CSV table of C-alpha atoms and ligand atoms in Angstrom, one decimal:
chain,number,residue,atom,x,y,z
A,1,MET,CA,-111.0,-17.0,-17.3
A,2,ASN,CA,-113.0,-19.9,-18.1
A,3,VAL,CA,-113.8,-22.1,-15.2
A,4,LEU,CA,-115.0,-25.7,-14.4
A,5,VAL,CA,-116.9,-26.8,-11.2
A,6,VAL,CA,-117.0,-31.1,-11.5
A,7,GLY,CA,-119.7,-32.6,-9.7
A,8,ARG,CA,-123.4,-32.0,-8.7
A,9,GLY,CA,-123.9,-31.4,-5.2
A,10,GLY,CA,-124.4,-28.5,-2.6
A,11,ARG,CA,-120.8,-27.9,-2.4
A,12,GLU,CA,-120.4,-27.2,-6.2
A,13,HIS,CA,-123.0,-25.1,-6.2
A,14,SER,CA,-121.7,-22.6,-3.5
A,15,LEU,CA,-118.2,-23.1,-5.6
A,16,VAL,CA,-120.0,-21.6,-8.2
A,17,LYS,CA,-121.9,-19.0,-6.0
A,18,LYS,CA,-118.4,-17.6,-5.5
A,19,LEU,CA,-116.0,-18.2,-8.6
A,20,ALA,CA,-119.6,-16.1,-9.8
A,21,GLU,CA,-118.4,-13.2,-8.1
A,22,SER,CA,-114.7,-13.5,-9.3
A,23,ASN,CA,-114.2,-10.2,-11.4
A,24,GLN,CA,-111.8,-12.9,-12.9
A,25,LEU,CA,-114.2,-15.0,-14.3
A,26,THR,CA,-115.2,-15.3,-18.5
A,27,ASN,CA,-117.4,-18.5,-18.9
A,28,LEU,CA,-118.6,-21.1,-15.7
A,29,TYR,CA,-119.3,-24.5,-16.3
A,30,ALA,CA,-120.6,-27.3,-14.1
A,31,ALA,CA,-120.5,-30.8,-15.2
A,32,PRO,CA,-123.1,-31.9,-14.4
A,33,GLY,CA,-124.2,-29.4,-12.1
A,34,ASN,CA,-127.4,-29.4,-10.8
A,35,GLY,CA,-131.2,-27.9,-11.6
A,36,GLY,CA,-130.1,-24.3,-8.9
A,37,MET,CA,-126.9,-24.3,-11.0
A,38,GLN,CA,-128.2,-22.5,-14.2
A,39,GLU,CA,-127.8,-19.0,-12.9
A,40,GLU,CA,-124.8,-19.0,-12.6
A,41,ALA,CA,-123.5,-21.3,-14.4
A,42,VAL,CA,-123.5,-23.5,-17.7
A,43,CYS,CA,-124.1,-26.8,-17.1
A,44,ILE,CA,-122.7,-29.9,-18.9
A,45,ASP,CA,-124.1,-33.3,-19.3
A,46,ILE,CA,-121.2,-34.6,-18.6
A,47,ASP,CA,-121.0,-37.2,-15.6
A,48,GLU,CA,-118.1,-36.7,-12.5
A,49,MET,CA,-116.8,-40.5,-14.0
A,50,ASP,CA,-116.5,-39.3,-17.2
A,51,ILE,CA,-113.0,-38.1,-17.2
A,52,GLU,CA,-112.0,-38.4,-20.6
A,53,GLY,CA,-115.1,-36.4,-21.5
A,54,LEU,CA,-113.9,-34.2,-19.3
A,55,VAL,CA,-111.1,-34.2,-20.6
A,56,ALA,CA,-112.0,-33.5,-24.4
A,57,TYR,CA,-114.2,-30.8,-22.6
A,58,ALA,CA,-111.8,-29.0,-21.2
A,59,LYS,CA,-110.2,-28.2,-23.9
A,60,GLU,CA,-112.7,-27.8,-26.7
A,61,ALA,CA,-114.1,-24.6,-24.2
A,62,SER,CA,-110.7,-24.4,-23.7
A,63,ILE,CA,-110.8,-23.8,-20.0
A,64,ASP,CA,-107.9,-22.1,-17.6
A,65,LEU,CA,-108.5,-24.1,-14.4
A,66,THR,CA,-111.0,-27.1,-13.6
A,67,VAL,CA,-112.1,-27.8,-9.5
A,68,VAL,CA,-113.3,-31.1,-8.6
A,69,GLY,CA,-115.6,-31.1,-6.2
A,70,PRO,CA,-115.7,-35.0,-5.4
A,71,GLU,CA,-113.8,-38.1,-4.4
A,72,THR,CA,-114.8,-40.0,-6.8
A,73,PRO,CA,-113.1,-38.8,-9.8
A,74,LEU,CA,-110.3,-37.7,-7.6
A,75,ASN,CA,-109.1,-41.6,-6.9
A,76,ALA,CA,-110.4,-42.7,-10.0
A,77,GLY,CA,-107.0,-39.6,-10.9
A,78,ILE,CA,-108.6,-37.4,-12.6
A,79,THR,CA,-106.3,-35.0,-11.8
A,80,ASN,CA,-103.7,-36.9,-13.6
A,81,ARG,CA,-105.0,-37.5,-16.5
A,82,PHE,CA,-105.7,-33.5,-16.6
A,83,HIS,CA,-101.9,-33.1,-15.9
A,84,GLU,CA,-100.9,-35.3,-19.3
A,85,GLU,CA,-103.2,-33.0,-21.3
A,86,GLY,CA,-101.4,-29.5,-19.4
A,87,LEU,CA,-104.9,-28.8,-18.0
A,88,ALA,CA,-104.4,-26.6,-14.9
A,89,VAL,CA,-106.8,-28.6,-12.4
A,90,PHE,CA,-106.9,-27.5,-8.7
A,91,ALA,CA,-107.4,-31.1,-6.7
A,92,PRO,CA,-104.9,-33.9,-5.1
A,93,THR,CA,-103.5,-36.3,-7.9
A,94,LYS,CA,-104.6,-40.2,-7.1
A,95,GLU,CA,-101.9,-41.0,-5.5
A,96,ALA,CA,-102.3,-38.5,-3.3
A,97,ALA,CA,-106.2,-38.6,-2.9
A,98,LEU,CA,-105.9,-41.9,-1.5
A,99,LEU,CA,-105.1,-40.3,1.9
A,100,GLU,CA,-108.9,-40.3,1.7
A,101,GLY,CA,-109.6,-43.5,-1.1
A,102,SER,CA,-108.0,-45.7,1.8
A,103,LYS,CA,-108.2,-45.4,5.4
A,104,SER,CA,-105.7,-48.5,6.3
A,105,TYR,CA,-103.3,-45.8,4.3
A,106,ALA,CA,-104.4,-42.5,5.7
A,107,LYS,CA,-103.9,-44.9,9.3
A,108,GLU,CA,-100.6,-46.1,8.6
A,109,PHE,CA,-99.8,-42.6,7.4
A,110,MET,CA,-100.7,-41.1,10.8
A,111,LYS,CA,-98.6,-43.5,12.2
A,112,LYS,CA,-96.0,-43.1,10.7
A,113,TYR,CA,-95.6,-39.4,10.8
A,114,ASP,CA,-97.1,-39.3,14.4
A,115,VAL,CA,-100.4,-37.7,13.4
A,116,PRO,CA,-102.7,-37.8,16.8
A,117,THR,CA,-105.5,-40.1,16.3
A,118,ALA,CA,-107.3,-43.2,17.5
A,119,ASP,CA,-106.1,-46.4,17.9
A,120,TYR,CA,-106.5,-49.1,15.1
A,121,ALA,CA,-106.1,-52.4,13.5
A,122,VAL,CA,-106.2,-53.7,10.4
A,123,PHE,CA,-108.0,-56.7,8.9
A,124,THR,CA,-109.4,-58.7,5.2
A,125,ASN,CA,-109.9,-61.6,7.7
A,126,ALA,CA,-113.5,-61.9,9.6
A,127,GLU,CA,-111.8,-64.0,12.8
A,128,GLU,CA,-109.3,-62.1,13.3
A,129,ALA,CA,-111.4,-58.9,13.2
A,130,LYS,CA,-113.8,-60.8,15.5
A,131,ALA,CA,-111.5,-61.7,18.2
A,132,TYR,CA,-110.0,-58.5,18.5
A,133,ILE,CA,-113.1,-57.1,19.1
A,134,GLU,CA,-113.9,-59.6,21.8
A,135,GLU,CA,-109.9,-58.2,23.2
A,136,LYS,CA,-111.0,-54.5,23.0
A,137,GLY,CA,-115.2,-54.4,23.7
A,138,ALA,CA,-116.9,-51.8,23.4
A,139,PRO,CA,-118.1,-49.1,22.3
A,140,ILE,CA,-115.5,-49.5,19.2
A,141,VAL,CA,-115.9,-48.4,15.5
A,142,VAL,CA,-115.4,-50.6,12.1
A,143,LYS,CA,-114.7,-48.6,9.3
A,144,ALA,CA,-114.7,-50.0,5.8
A,145,ASP,CA,-111.9,-49.3,4.1
A,146,GLY,CA,-112.6,-47.9,0.6
A,147,LEU,CA,-114.6,-45.1,-0.9
A,148,ALA,CA,-118.6,-46.3,0.6
A,149,ALA,CA,-120.2,-42.7,0.2
A,150,GLY,CA,-120.4,-41.6,4.1
A,151,LYS,CA,-121.8,-45.1,4.8
A,152,GLY,CA,-118.9,-47.1,5.5
A,153,VAL,CA,-118.9,-46.1,9.6
A,154,ILE,CA,-120.2,-48.3,12.0
A,155,VAL,CA,-119.5,-46.6,15.7
A,156,ALA,CA,-120.9,-49.9,17.9
A,157,MET,CA,-121.9,-49.2,21.1
A,158,THR,CA,-122.3,-52.8,21.8
A,159,LYS,CA,-119.7,-55.8,21.1
A,160,GLU,CA,-122.9,-57.4,18.7
A,161,GLU,CA,-122.7,-54.2,16.5
A,162,ALA,CA,-119.3,-54.6,15.8
A,163,LEU,CA,-119.2,-58.1,15.3
A,164,GLN,CA,-122.1,-57.3,12.3
A,165,ALA,CA,-121.0,-54.8,11.0
A,166,VAL,CA,-117.6,-57.1,10.3
A,167,ASP,CA,-119.9,-59.8,9.1
A,168,ASP,CA,-121.8,-57.2,6.8
A,169,MET,CA,-118.5,-56.0,5.1
A,170,LEU,CA,-116.2,-58.7,5.7
A,171,VAL,CA,-118.4,-61.6,4.9
A,172,SER,CA,-121.4,-60.0,3.0
A,173,LYS,CA,-119.6,-57.9,1.1
A,174,ALA,CA,-122.1,-55.2,1.6
A,175,PHE,CA,-119.5,-52.5,0.7
A,176,LEU,CA,-118.2,-54.8,-2.4
A,177,ASN,CA,-114.4,-53.9,-2.8
A,178,ALA,CA,-114.6,-50.4,-0.7
A,179,GLY,CA,-114.9,-52.9,2.8
A,180,ALA,CA,-112.8,-55.9,1.6
A,181,THR,CA,-110.2,-55.1,4.3
A,182,VAL,CA,-111.5,-53.2,7.7
A,183,VAL,CA,-110.6,-51.1,10.3
A,184,ILE,CA,-111.1,-51.0,13.7
A,185,GLU,CA,-110.5,-48.3,15.7
A,186,GLU,CA,-110.6,-47.0,19.3
A,187,PHE,CA,-113.7,-45.3,20.4
A,188,LEU,CA,-113.3,-41.2,20.4
A,189,ALA,CA,-115.4,-39.4,23.1
A,190,GLY,CA,-116.0,-35.6,22.1
A,191,LYS,CA,-117.0,-32.7,20.2
A,192,GLU,CA,-115.9,-32.8,16.3
A,193,PHE,CA,-115.2,-30.0,13.9
A,194,SER,CA,-113.7,-29.9,10.3
A,195,LEU,CA,-111.3,-28.0,9.8
A,196,MET,CA,-110.2,-27.2,5.8
A,197,ALA,CA,-107.2,-26.2,4.2
A,198,PHE,CA,-106.4,-25.1,0.7
A,199,VAL,CA,-102.8,-26.9,0.1
A,200,HIS,CA,-100.0,-27.0,-1.8
A,201,GLU,CA,-96.7,-29.4,-1.7
A,202,ASN,CA,-95.5,-27.7,1.7
A,203,GLN,CA,-97.6,-24.5,2.0
A,204,VAL,CA,-101.0,-25.0,4.0
A,205,PHE,CA,-103.7,-22.2,4.3
A,206,PRO,CA,-106.1,-23.1,6.8
A,207,MET,CA,-109.9,-21.8,6.6
A,208,VAL,CA,-112.0,-21.1,9.5
A,209,THR,CA,-113.5,-24.3,11.2
A,210,ALA,CA,-117.3,-26.0,10.6
A,211,ARG,CA,-119.2,-28.3,12.2
A,212,ASP,CA,-121.2,-30.8,10.3
A,213,HIS,CA,-124.1,-32.4,11.3
A,214,LYS,CA,-124.5,-36.0,10.1
A,215,ARG,CA,-127.4,-37.7,11.7
A,216,ALA,CA,-130.9,-37.1,10.4
A,217,PHE,CA,-133.0,-36.0,13.1
A,218,ASP,CA,-132.6,-33.8,16.1
A,219,ASN,CA,-130.2,-34.2,18.7
A,220,ASP,CA,-127.7,-35.9,16.9
A,221,GLN,CA,-130.0,-39.3,16.4
A,222,GLY,CA,-131.0,-41.3,13.5
A,223,PRO,CA,-129.1,-43.0,10.7
A,224,ASN,CA,-126.2,-40.6,9.2
A,225,THR,CA,-126.3,-38.9,6.1
A,226,GLY,CA,-124.5,-37.1,3.8
A,227,GLY,CA,-124.7,-33.8,6.1
A,228,MET,CA,-128.0,-32.5,7.3
A,229,GLY,CA,-126.6,-28.8,8.2
A,230,ALA,CA,-123.6,-27.0,9.2
A,231,PHE,CA,-122.0,-23.8,10.7
A,232,ALA,CA,-118.8,-21.9,10.1
A,233,PRO,CA,-116.9,-20.8,13.0
A,234,VAL,CA,-117.0,-23.3,16.0
A,235,PRO,CA,-117.3,-21.1,18.8
A,236,ASP,CA,-115.9,-24.4,20.9
A,237,VAL,CA,-112.6,-24.2,19.4
A,238,THR,CA,-110.2,-22.4,20.8
A,239,ARG,CA,-106.6,-20.7,19.3
A,240,GLU,CA,-104.7,-23.5,20.9
A,241,HIS,CA,-106.9,-26.5,19.4
A,242,LEU,CA,-106.5,-24.7,16.1
A,243,ASP,CA,-102.3,-23.8,16.6
A,244,PHE,CA,-102.4,-27.7,17.5
A,245,SER,CA,-104.5,-28.5,14.5
A,246,MET,CA,-102.1,-26.8,12.5
A,247,GLU,CA,-99.3,-27.7,13.1
A,248,GLN,CA,-99.5,-31.1,14.5
A,249,ILE,CA,-102.2,-32.8,12.2
A,250,LEU,CA,-102.6,-30.5,8.8
A,251,GLN,CA,-98.7,-29.2,8.5
A,252,LYS,CA,-97.2,-32.4,9.6
A,253,THR,CA,-99.5,-34.3,6.6
A,254,ALA,CA,-98.3,-32.0,3.9
A,255,ASP,CA,-94.8,-32.5,5.1
A,256,GLY,CA,-95.3,-36.4,5.3
A,257,MET,CA,-96.8,-36.5,2.1
A,258,ILE,CA,-94.0,-35.5,0.3
A,259,SER,CA,-91.4,-37.8,1.7
A,260,GLU,CA,-93.9,-40.3,0.5
A,261,ASP,CA,-93.7,-39.1,-2.6
A,262,ARG,CA,-97.0,-38.5,-3.0
A,263,PRO,CA,-96.9,-34.6,-2.8
A,264,PHE,CA,-100.8,-33.0,-2.5
A,265,THR,CA,-102.3,-30.0,-3.9
A,266,GLY,CA,-105.9,-29.3,-3.7
A,267,ILE,CA,-108.1,-29.3,-0.5
A,268,LEU,CA,-107.3,-31.3,2.5
A,269,TYR,CA,-109.9,-31.5,4.8
A,270,ALA,CA,-109.5,-33.1,8.8
A,271,GLY,CA,-112.3,-33.8,10.8
A,272,LEU,CA,-112.0,-33.3,13.8
A,273,ILE,CA,-112.4,-34.5,17.5
A,274,MET,CA,-111.7,-32.5,20.9
A,275,THR,CA,-110.5,-35.6,23.2
A,276,ASN,CA,-108.6,-35.1,27.0
A,277,ALA,CA,-105.5,-35.5,24.9
A,278,GLY,CA,-106.7,-32.5,22.4
A,279,PRO,CA,-107.7,-32.6,18.6
A,280,LYS,CA,-107.2,-36.3,16.7
A,281,VAL,CA,-107.9,-37.2,13.6
A,282,ILE,CA,-111.2,-38.9,12.7
A,283,GLU,CA,-110.8,-38.9,9.1
A,284,PHE,CA,-108.9,-37.4,6.3
A,285,ASN,CA,-111.2,-36.2,3.3
A,286,THR,CA,-109.5,-34.7,-0.3
A,287,ARG,CA,-111.7,-32.3,-1.2
A,288,PHE,CA,-114.3,-29.6,0.1
A,289,GLY,CA,-116.1,-30.9,3.0
A,290,ASP,CA,-120.2,-30.9,1.8
A,291,PRO,CA,-122.1,-29.1,3.4
A,292,GLU,CA,-119.6,-27.5,5.5
A,293,THR,CA,-118.1,-25.5,2.1
A,294,GLN,CA,-121.6,-24.1,2.1
A,295,VAL,CA,-121.2,-21.9,5.2
A,296,VAL,CA,-117.1,-21.3,4.8
A,297,LEU,CA,-116.7,-20.2,1.6
A,298,PRO,CA,-119.6,-16.8,1.7
A,299,LEU,CA,-117.6,-15.8,5.1
A,300,LEU,CA,-114.1,-15.7,2.6
A,301,LYS,CA,-113.0,-12.6,1.3
A,302,ASN,CA,-111.1,-12.9,-1.3
A,303,ASP,CA,-111.7,-13.7,-5.1
A,304,LEU,CA,-111.7,-17.3,-5.0
A,305,ILE,CA,-110.7,-17.4,-8.9
A,306,GLN,CA,-107.3,-15.7,-7.1
A,307,VAL,CA,-106.9,-18.3,-4.5
A,308,PHE,CA,-106.7,-21.2,-6.4
A,309,THR,CA,-104.5,-19.5,-8.8
A,310,ASP,CA,-102.2,-18.2,-6.3
A,311,VAL,CA,-102.1,-21.6,-4.1
A,312,LEU,CA,-101.4,-23.7,-7.5
A,313,ASN,CA,-98.2,-21.0,-8.4
A,314,GLY,CA,-96.8,-21.6,-4.6
A,315,LYS,CA,-98.2,-18.6,-3.5
A,316,ASP,CA,-99.5,-16.9,-0.3
A,317,PRO,CA,-103.2,-16.4,-1.0
A,318,GLU,CA,-103.6,-14.2,2.1
A,319,LEU,CA,-106.5,-15.2,3.2
A,320,VAL,CA,-109.3,-12.8,4.6
A,321,TRP,CA,-112.5,-14.4,6.7
A,322,GLU,CA,-115.2,-12.3,7.0
A,323,ASP,CA,-115.7,-12.0,11.2
A,324,GLN,CA,-119.3,-12.9,10.9
A,325,SER,CA,-120.6,-16.5,11.4
A,326,CYS,CA,-122.9,-18.2,8.9
A,327,VAL,CA,-125.4,-21.7,9.5
A,328,GLY,CA,-126.5,-23.6,6.7
A,329,LEU,CA,-129.5,-26.1,6.8
A,330,VAL,CA,-130.4,-28.9,4.5
A,331,LEU,CA,-133.7,-29.7,3.4
A,332,ALA,CA,-133.8,-33.3,3.0
A,333,SER,CA,-136.8,-35.7,0.9
A,334,GLU,CA,-138.6,-37.2,3.6
A,335,GLY,CA,-137.4,-40.6,3.8
A,336,TYR,CA,-134.0,-39.6,3.6
A,337,PRO,CA,-131.3,-40.8,3.9
A,338,GLY,CA,-133.6,-44.3,3.0
A,339,SER,CA,-135.8,-44.8,-0.1
A,340,TYR,CA,-137.3,-41.6,-0.5
A,341,GLU,CA,-139.5,-39.8,-3.5
A,342,LYS,CA,-138.0,-37.2,-7.0
A,343,GLY,CA,-139.7,-34.7,-8.6
A,344,VAL,CA,-141.8,-33.2,-6.0
A,345,ALA,CA,-142.2,-29.7,-6.9
A,346,ILE,CA,-139.3,-27.3,-4.1
A,347,PRO,CA,-140.8,-24.9,-1.5
A,348,GLN,CA,-140.7,-21.1,-2.3
A,349,PHE,CA,-138.3,-19.3,-0.5
A,350,ASN,CA,-138.2,-15.2,-0.3
A,351,GLU,CA,-134.5,-14.5,0.6
A,352,SER,CA,-134.1,-11.4,2.0
A,353,ALA,CA,-130.1,-9.3,2.3
A,354,SER,CA,-128.6,-12.2,4.5
A,355,THR,CA,-130.3,-15.5,3.6
A,356,PHE,CA,-129.2,-17.8,0.2
A,357,ILE,CA,-130.3,-20.8,-1.2
A,358,VAL,CA,-127.7,-23.4,-2.2
A,359,HIS,CA,-129.0,-26.5,-4.3
A,360,ALA,CA,-128.5,-30.1,-4.2
A,361,GLY,CA,-130.7,-32.2,-5.7
A,362,THR,CA,-132.5,-30.2,-7.7
A,363,LYS,CA,-133.6,-30.1,-11.6
A,364,GLN,CA,-135.4,-28.1,-14.1
A,365,ALA,CA,-138.8,-29.8,-14.7
A,366,GLU,CA,-141.4,-28.2,-17.6
A,367,ASP,CA,-141.8,-25.5,-15.7
A,368,ALA,CA,-140.5,-25.4,-12.1
A,369,LEU,CA,-137.8,-26.5,-9.9
A,370,VAL,CA,-138.3,-30.3,-8.7
A,371,SER,CA,-136.6,-32.1,-6.0
A,372,ASP,CA,-134.3,-35.0,-7.9
A,373,GLY,CA,-132.1,-36.5,-4.5
A,374,GLY,CA,-132.4,-36.8,-0.6
A,375,ARG,CA,-130.7,-33.7,0.1
A,376,VAL,CA,-132.3,-31.3,-1.1
A,377,LEU,CA,-131.4,-27.9,-0.8
A,378,LEU,CA,-129.9,-26.1,1.5
A,379,VAL,CA,-131.1,-22.5,3.6
A,380,GLY,CA,-128.1,-20.2,4.6
A,381,SER,CA,-127.6,-17.4,6.6
A,382,LYS,CA,-124.3,-14.9,7.1
A,383,GLY,CA,-125.1,-12.9,10.2
A,384,PRO,CA,-123.3,-11.5,12.9
A,385,SER,CA,-123.9,-14.7,15.4
A,386,LEU,CA,-124.8,-18.2,15.1
A,387,ASP,CA,-128.2,-17.1,17.1
A,388,ALA,CA,-128.7,-14.1,14.5
A,389,CYS,CA,-128.1,-17.0,11.6
A,390,ALA,CA,-130.4,-19.6,12.9
A,391,ASN,CA,-133.3,-17.4,13.3
A,392,ASP,CA,-133.0,-16.4,10.0
A,393,VAL,CA,-132.9,-19.9,8.4
A,394,TYR,CA,-135.3,-21.0,10.7
A,395,GLY,CA,-137.6,-17.6,9.5
A,396,LEU,CA,-137.2,-18.6,5.9
A,397,LEU,CA,-138.0,-21.9,6.7
A,398,GLU,CA,-141.1,-21.7,8.6
A,399,LYS,CA,-142.0,-19.0,5.7
A,400,ALA,CA,-142.0,-21.4,3.6
A,401,ASN,CA,-144.3,-23.9,4.9
A,402,VAL,CA,-142.1,-26.9,4.2
A,403,SER,CA,-144.6,-29.6,2.6
A,404,GLY,CA,-144.2,-33.1,4.7
A,405,ASP,CA,-142.2,-34.0,1.6
A,406,PHE,CA,-139.5,-32.7,2.9
A,407,PHE,CA,-138.1,-32.2,6.3
A,408,TYR,CA,-135.5,-30.8,8.2
A,409,ARG,CA,-133.6,-30.7,11.5
A,410,LYS,CA,-135.0,-27.9,13.9
A,411,ASP,CA,-131.4,-27.9,16.1
A,412,ILE,CA,-128.5,-26.4,14.1
A,413,GLY,CA,-126.5,-23.4,14.7
A,414,LYS,CA,-128.8,-23.0,17.8
A,415,GLN,CA,-126.5,-22.9,20.6
B,501,AMP,P1,-116.1,-41.0,8.9
B,501,AMP,O1,-117.1,-41.1,8.0
B,501,AMP,O2,-115.1,-41.4,9.1
B,501,AMP,O3,-116.5,-39.4,9.4
B,501,AMP,O4,-116.9,-41.2,10.3
B,501,AMP,C1,-118.5,-40.9,10.6
B,501,AMP,C2,-118.6,-40.4,11.9
B,501,AMP,O5,-118.2,-41.5,13.0
B,501,AMP,C3,-117.6,-38.9,12.5
B,501,AMP,O6,-118.1,-38.0,12.4
B,501,AMP,C4,-117.8,-39.4,14.0
B,501,AMP,O7,-118.9,-39.2,14.6
B,501,AMP,C5,-117.7,-41.1,13.9
B,501,AMP,N1,-116.9,-41.8,14.1
B,501,AMP,C6,-116.1,-42.3,13.1
B,501,AMP,N2,-114.6,-42.9,13.9
B,501,AMP,C7,-114.7,-42.4,15.2
B,501,AMP,C8,-114.3,-42.7,16.5
B,501,AMP,N3,-112.6,-43.0,16.5
B,501,AMP,N4,-114.3,-42.5,17.6
B,501,AMP,C9,-115.9,-41.8,17.9
B,501,AMP,N5,-116.9,-41.7,16.8
B,501,AMP,C10,-116.1,-42.0,15.4
B,502,LIG,N1,-118.7,-33.1,5.9
B,502,LIG,C1,-118.0,-34.4,5.6
B,502,LIG,C2,-118.2,-34.8,3.9
B,502,LIG,O1,-117.7,-34.3,3.3
B,502,LIG,O2,-117.5,-35.8,3.9
């Protein structure tokens, strides 16, 4: 089969690596891809938002299956256009992708179908939003309704911060249209985990759990980022939590989307928090998580092309997971998530059999790979325990003599 992966980040490189293992593969393409993918895939210079360009390329290159990484093309209707052209694509339609594209829609949906989540209210008027904050007090969480590249969530520990977030979103339009509506929700305390599933309408096939680390610095300090590292599976998630999340969250959501006439096909990602009352939804994503994918896919034993094909055909892919752990550490450009330099030569790593490198913000310069983004690459390890993986990953990073142009967290995967 000829397979096309849409996107350019670590998540997409991880997909490319897994797809490249398949013996059903003829040609593998990535659009636009990144510098590190060239070993496994042909990178095509088409932007992920150039939907007509992607449709045309998929026809020209006789692509049999397209997998979409990022959320923005999903909400712009890439899947709908591929369907119109009779092209196979593993991704939700824009109607189904609204579960991620609009937080107010997701909250309304969860309320209607009794999916556990934080209490909330929706506002477009700043005065009303502020009155609600005055009434509820802090801590409280203010979220831009639309897609904001992970930056539209303010967990306000004081009322002042929450009021400021309302001004930023509704008055100063810091997130433009994405913040023209805000969701204000109850602050939930507990450990978080991510649960992703392959979904086709009412069929839900869960993956192993993962934990993302969104803050830039050790001990979950500093600004939120796209994710500084992850591990899988999460040892503190019990069988009971999993069964509950599967039945009360993922299955109910898949079924509810059918009732809403927005049947879901693709990856459903639940960002969950373990409260005293059990797991609750923090957010839905309608795609693979980044960097969760980079530590989950290495544990999948199945042929990923077969999994996508089976799920699209309504067949149980019979997922089999390795009884191992996986840890991934992001190497970021110094200054990220603020401003940083690009074009810096990336460190060399002496990979071993258990370690792997997934590229994100890298590009091929004349004779070397150089940095081209905030999150540059991920150093991963698969092994018998989280500790063994963490030792492996940190060992590799230490030996690479990473310069001051880059930084990474020192506490991920260490229990
Ligand atoms: P999101 O982009 O919706 O995943 O939110 C980013 C991060 O904000 C989450 O990973 C949580 O750590 C935090 N967060 C979001 N909603 C809540 C909430 N209701 N209570 C506590 N923390 C939250
Ligand atoms: N890791 C969170 C996300 O992909 O949005």
